[in-house]
XYZ file of C-alpha atoms in Angstrom:
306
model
C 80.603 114.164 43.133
C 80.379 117.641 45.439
C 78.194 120.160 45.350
C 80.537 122.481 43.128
C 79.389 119.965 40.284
C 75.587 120.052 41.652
C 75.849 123.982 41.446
C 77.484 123.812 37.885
C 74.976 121.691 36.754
C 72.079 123.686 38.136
C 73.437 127.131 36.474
C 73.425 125.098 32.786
C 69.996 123.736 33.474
C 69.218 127.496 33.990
C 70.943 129.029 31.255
C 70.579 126.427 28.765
C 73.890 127.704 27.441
C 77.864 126.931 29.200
C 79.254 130.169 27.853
C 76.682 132.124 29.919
C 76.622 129.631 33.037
C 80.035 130.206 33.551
C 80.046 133.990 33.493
C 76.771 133.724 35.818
C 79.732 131.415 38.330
C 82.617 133.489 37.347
C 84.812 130.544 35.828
C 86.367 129.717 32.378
C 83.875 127.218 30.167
C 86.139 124.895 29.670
C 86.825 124.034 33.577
C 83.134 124.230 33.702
C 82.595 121.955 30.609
C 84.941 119.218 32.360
C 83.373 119.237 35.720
C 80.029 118.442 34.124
C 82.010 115.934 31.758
C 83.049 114.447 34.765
C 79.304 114.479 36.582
C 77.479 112.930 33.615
C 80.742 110.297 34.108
C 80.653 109.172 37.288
C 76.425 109.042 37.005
C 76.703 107.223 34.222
C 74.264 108.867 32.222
C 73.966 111.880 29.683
C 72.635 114.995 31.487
C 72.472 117.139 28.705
C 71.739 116.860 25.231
C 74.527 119.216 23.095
C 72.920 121.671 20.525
C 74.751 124.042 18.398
C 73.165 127.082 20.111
C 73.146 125.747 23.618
C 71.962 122.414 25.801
C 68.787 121.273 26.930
C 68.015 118.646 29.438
C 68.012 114.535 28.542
C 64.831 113.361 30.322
C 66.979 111.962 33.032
C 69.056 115.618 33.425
C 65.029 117.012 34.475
C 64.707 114.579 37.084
C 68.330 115.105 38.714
C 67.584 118.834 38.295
C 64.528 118.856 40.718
C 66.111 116.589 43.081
C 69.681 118.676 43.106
C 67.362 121.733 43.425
C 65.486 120.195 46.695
C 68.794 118.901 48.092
C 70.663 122.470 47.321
C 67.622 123.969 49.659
C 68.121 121.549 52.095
C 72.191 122.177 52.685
C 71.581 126.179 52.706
C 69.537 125.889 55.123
C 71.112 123.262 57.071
C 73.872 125.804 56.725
C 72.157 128.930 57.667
C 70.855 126.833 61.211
C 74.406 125.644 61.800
C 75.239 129.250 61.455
C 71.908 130.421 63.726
C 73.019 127.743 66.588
C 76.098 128.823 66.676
C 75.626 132.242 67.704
C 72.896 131.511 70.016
C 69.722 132.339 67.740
C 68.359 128.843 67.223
C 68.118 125.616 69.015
C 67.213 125.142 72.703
C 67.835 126.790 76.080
C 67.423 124.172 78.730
C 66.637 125.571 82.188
C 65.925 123.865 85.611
C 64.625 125.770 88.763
C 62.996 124.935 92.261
C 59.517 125.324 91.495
C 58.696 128.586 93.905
C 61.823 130.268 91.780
C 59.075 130.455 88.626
C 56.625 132.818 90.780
C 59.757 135.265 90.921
C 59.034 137.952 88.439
C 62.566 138.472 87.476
C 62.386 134.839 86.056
C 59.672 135.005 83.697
C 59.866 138.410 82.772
C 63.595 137.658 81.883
C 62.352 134.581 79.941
C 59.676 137.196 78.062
C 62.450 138.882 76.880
C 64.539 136.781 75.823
C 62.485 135.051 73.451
C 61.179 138.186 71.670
C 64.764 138.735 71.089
C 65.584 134.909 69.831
C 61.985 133.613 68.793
C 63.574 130.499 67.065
C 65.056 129.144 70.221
C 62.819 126.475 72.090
C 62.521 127.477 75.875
C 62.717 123.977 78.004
C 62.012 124.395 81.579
C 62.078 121.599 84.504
C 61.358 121.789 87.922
C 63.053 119.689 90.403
C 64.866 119.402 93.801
C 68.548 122.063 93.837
C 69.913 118.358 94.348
C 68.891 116.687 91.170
C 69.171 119.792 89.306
C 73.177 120.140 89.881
C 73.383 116.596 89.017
C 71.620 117.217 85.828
C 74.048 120.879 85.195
C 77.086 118.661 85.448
C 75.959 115.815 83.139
C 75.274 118.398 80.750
C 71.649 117.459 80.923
C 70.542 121.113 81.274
C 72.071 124.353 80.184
C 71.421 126.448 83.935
C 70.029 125.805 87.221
C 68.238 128.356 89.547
C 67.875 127.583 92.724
C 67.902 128.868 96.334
C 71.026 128.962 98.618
C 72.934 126.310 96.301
C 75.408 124.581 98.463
C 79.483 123.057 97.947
C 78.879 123.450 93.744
C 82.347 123.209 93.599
C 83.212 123.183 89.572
C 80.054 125.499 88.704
C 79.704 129.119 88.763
C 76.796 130.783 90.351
C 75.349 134.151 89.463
C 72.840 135.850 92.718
C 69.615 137.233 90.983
C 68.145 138.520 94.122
C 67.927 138.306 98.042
C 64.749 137.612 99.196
C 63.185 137.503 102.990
C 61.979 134.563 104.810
C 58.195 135.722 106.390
C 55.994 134.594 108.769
C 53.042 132.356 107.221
C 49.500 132.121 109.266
C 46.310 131.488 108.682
C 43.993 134.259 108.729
C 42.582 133.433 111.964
C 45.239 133.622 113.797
C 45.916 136.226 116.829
C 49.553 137.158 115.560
C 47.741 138.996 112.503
C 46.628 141.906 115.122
C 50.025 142.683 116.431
C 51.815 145.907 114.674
C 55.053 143.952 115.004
C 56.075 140.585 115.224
C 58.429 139.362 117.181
C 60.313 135.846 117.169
C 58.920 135.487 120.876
C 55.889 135.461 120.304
C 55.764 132.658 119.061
C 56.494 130.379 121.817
C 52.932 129.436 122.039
C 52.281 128.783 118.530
C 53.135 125.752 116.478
C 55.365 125.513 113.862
C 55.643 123.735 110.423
C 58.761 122.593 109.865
C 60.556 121.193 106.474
C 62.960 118.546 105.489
C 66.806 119.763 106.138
C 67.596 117.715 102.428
C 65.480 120.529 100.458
C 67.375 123.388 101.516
C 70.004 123.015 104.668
C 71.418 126.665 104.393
C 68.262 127.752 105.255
C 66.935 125.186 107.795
C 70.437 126.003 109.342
C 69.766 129.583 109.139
C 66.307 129.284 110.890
C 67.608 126.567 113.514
C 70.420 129.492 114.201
C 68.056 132.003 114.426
C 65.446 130.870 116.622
C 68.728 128.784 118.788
C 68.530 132.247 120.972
C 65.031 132.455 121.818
C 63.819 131.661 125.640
C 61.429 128.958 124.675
C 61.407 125.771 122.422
C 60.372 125.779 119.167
C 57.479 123.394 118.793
C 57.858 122.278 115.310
C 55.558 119.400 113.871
C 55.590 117.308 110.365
C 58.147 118.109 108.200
C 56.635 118.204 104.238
C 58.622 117.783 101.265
C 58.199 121.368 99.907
C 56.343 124.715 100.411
C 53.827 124.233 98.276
C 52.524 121.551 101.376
C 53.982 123.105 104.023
C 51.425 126.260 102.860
C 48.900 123.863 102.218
C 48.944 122.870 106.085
C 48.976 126.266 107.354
C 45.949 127.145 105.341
C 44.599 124.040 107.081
C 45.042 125.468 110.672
C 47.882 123.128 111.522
C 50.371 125.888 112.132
C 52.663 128.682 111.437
C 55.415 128.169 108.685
C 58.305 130.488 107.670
C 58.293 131.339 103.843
C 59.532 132.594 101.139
C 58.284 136.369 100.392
C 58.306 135.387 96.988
C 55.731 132.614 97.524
C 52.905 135.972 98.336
C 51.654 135.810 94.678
C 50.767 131.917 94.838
C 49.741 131.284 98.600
C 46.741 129.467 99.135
C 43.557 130.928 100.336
C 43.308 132.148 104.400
C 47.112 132.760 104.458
C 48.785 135.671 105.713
C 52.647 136.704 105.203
C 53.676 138.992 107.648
C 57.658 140.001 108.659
C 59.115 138.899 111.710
C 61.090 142.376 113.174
C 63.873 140.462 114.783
C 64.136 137.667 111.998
C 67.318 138.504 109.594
C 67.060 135.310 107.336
C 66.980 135.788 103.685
C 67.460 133.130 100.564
C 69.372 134.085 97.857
C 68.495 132.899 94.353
C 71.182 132.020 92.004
C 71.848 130.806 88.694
C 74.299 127.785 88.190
C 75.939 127.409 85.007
C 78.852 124.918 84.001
C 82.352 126.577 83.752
C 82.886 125.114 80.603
C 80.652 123.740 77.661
C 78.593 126.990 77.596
C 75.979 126.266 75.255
C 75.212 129.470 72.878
C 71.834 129.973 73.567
C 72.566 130.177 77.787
C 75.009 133.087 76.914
C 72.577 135.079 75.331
C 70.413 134.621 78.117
C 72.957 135.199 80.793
C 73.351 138.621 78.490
C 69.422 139.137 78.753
C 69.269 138.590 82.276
C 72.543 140.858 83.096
C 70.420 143.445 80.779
C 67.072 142.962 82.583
C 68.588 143.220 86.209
C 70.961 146.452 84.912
C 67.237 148.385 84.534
C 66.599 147.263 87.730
C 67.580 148.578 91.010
C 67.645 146.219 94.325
C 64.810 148.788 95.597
C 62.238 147.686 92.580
C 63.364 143.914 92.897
C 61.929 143.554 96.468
C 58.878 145.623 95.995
C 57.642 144.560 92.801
C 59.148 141.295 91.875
C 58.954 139.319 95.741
């Protein structure tokens, strides 16, 4: 059996007549008279009863016809999503990011376009540490990673979506807020939330660079697992914290961003893709992304999107 003999049989049951079946599947009667020969063979039952004008169905040739009829739907459209997955318009994009990377606008605004352009592909996003998220890239666990200042990735190609500025974070109490311009030395008498080295070393390096210069120690105190607590502590009164700029549209309440003038430290957000094993769906949204940031200058991105 194939399904050249399930489509033969189906045009019959149609036309109640081989003569016009075949011309309907553009073959000779008699190759089409053997194949169902051979059908009603190999079932082992009569599918058709033989009248001098034409067929008609046995009672079993009705009950293979709706079955062959629900499988025939079933393979053309198994076909037509093999064909969809293939070039990217069904299935699922799997994404990982550091949690602050969803507040960027570029991210979800991307995302927003990409699935009114490929509504039949299932979004999946994860958050989790830039760690854990190129160990899940390379196992082929996820499709893309975007993270912050991705370090020694080695095998897997990175894409920079933006640049953004590391800020001052106070509470809105404190002194600093009145000064026009802030400068790194004045904060010798303030203390300062640090973070973990583990979550992001190129910037703790950066910071620990920066501030190596300054004419006073640092006092730096606690050291939480990720900015959503380090913010969390300076809206406490605990201390100052530097920050993301992109973390403005989600700080907690009494918190004030404000630049540092002689603080040059900036994060720069990538995308991490595999080399190889590219699924589909991740190229068309590496092609909606390039798209998205091509209608976008550098100019807009910090303004509107940190």
């Amino acid at each position: 059996m194939d399904l050249k003999q399930f489509r033969y049989f189906v045009a019959i049951a149609e036309e109640e007549h081989f003569g016009r079946a075949a011309k309907r599947l553009r073959i000779v009667q008699p190759a089409l008279s053997r194949q169902v020969k051979l059908l009603e063979e190999e079932l082992g039952i009569l599918l058709f009863e033989r009248l001098p004008r034409g067929v008609v169905l046995t009672e079993a040739g009705r009950v293979f016809l709706q079955e062959i009829k629900d499988v025939d739907r079933h393979i053309l459209r198994a076909v037509g999503l093999a064909k969809a997955t293939a070039q990217g318009n069904y299935g699922t994009l799997r994404l990982s990011l550091i949690e602050s990377a969803a507040w960027h606008g570029m991210i979800p605004n991307s995302l927003r376009l990409y699935r009114e352009r490929f509504p039949e592909v299932q979004v999946s996003l994860s958050t989790m540490p830039t760690a854990m998220q190129l160990d899940f890239l390379r196992s082929q666990q996820t499709d893309a990673a975007i993270v912050y200042n991705p370090q020694n990735i080695g095998d897997l190609v990175s894409i920079e979506l933006a640049q953004q500025h590391v800020v001052l974070a106070m509470p809105e109490d404190c002194p600093l807020i009145e000064n026009p311009e802030i400068s790194i030395s004045d904060l010798a008498n303030y203390t300062l939330i640090g973070f973990q080295r583990q979550g992001s070393p190129k910037l703790y390096d950066d910071l620990i660079a920066a501030l190596s210069g300054v004419a006073f120690l640092p006092n730096f105190i606690s050291e939480p697992i990720n900015e959503t607590e380090m913010l969390a502590l300076v809206s406490a009164g605990a201390g100052l914290a530097f920050a993301n700029a992109s973390q403005q549209w989600r700080k907690p309440h009494g918190v004030v961003f404000a630049p540092v003038r002689d603080l040059d430290v900036r994060m720069s957000l990538q995308l991490v893709h595999r080399r190889e094993h590219i699924a589909p769906t991740l190229s068309n949204f590496l092609e909606t992304l390039h798209e998205y940031l091509g209608h976008r200058s550098k100019d807009i991105l910090e303004r509107d999107e940190l």
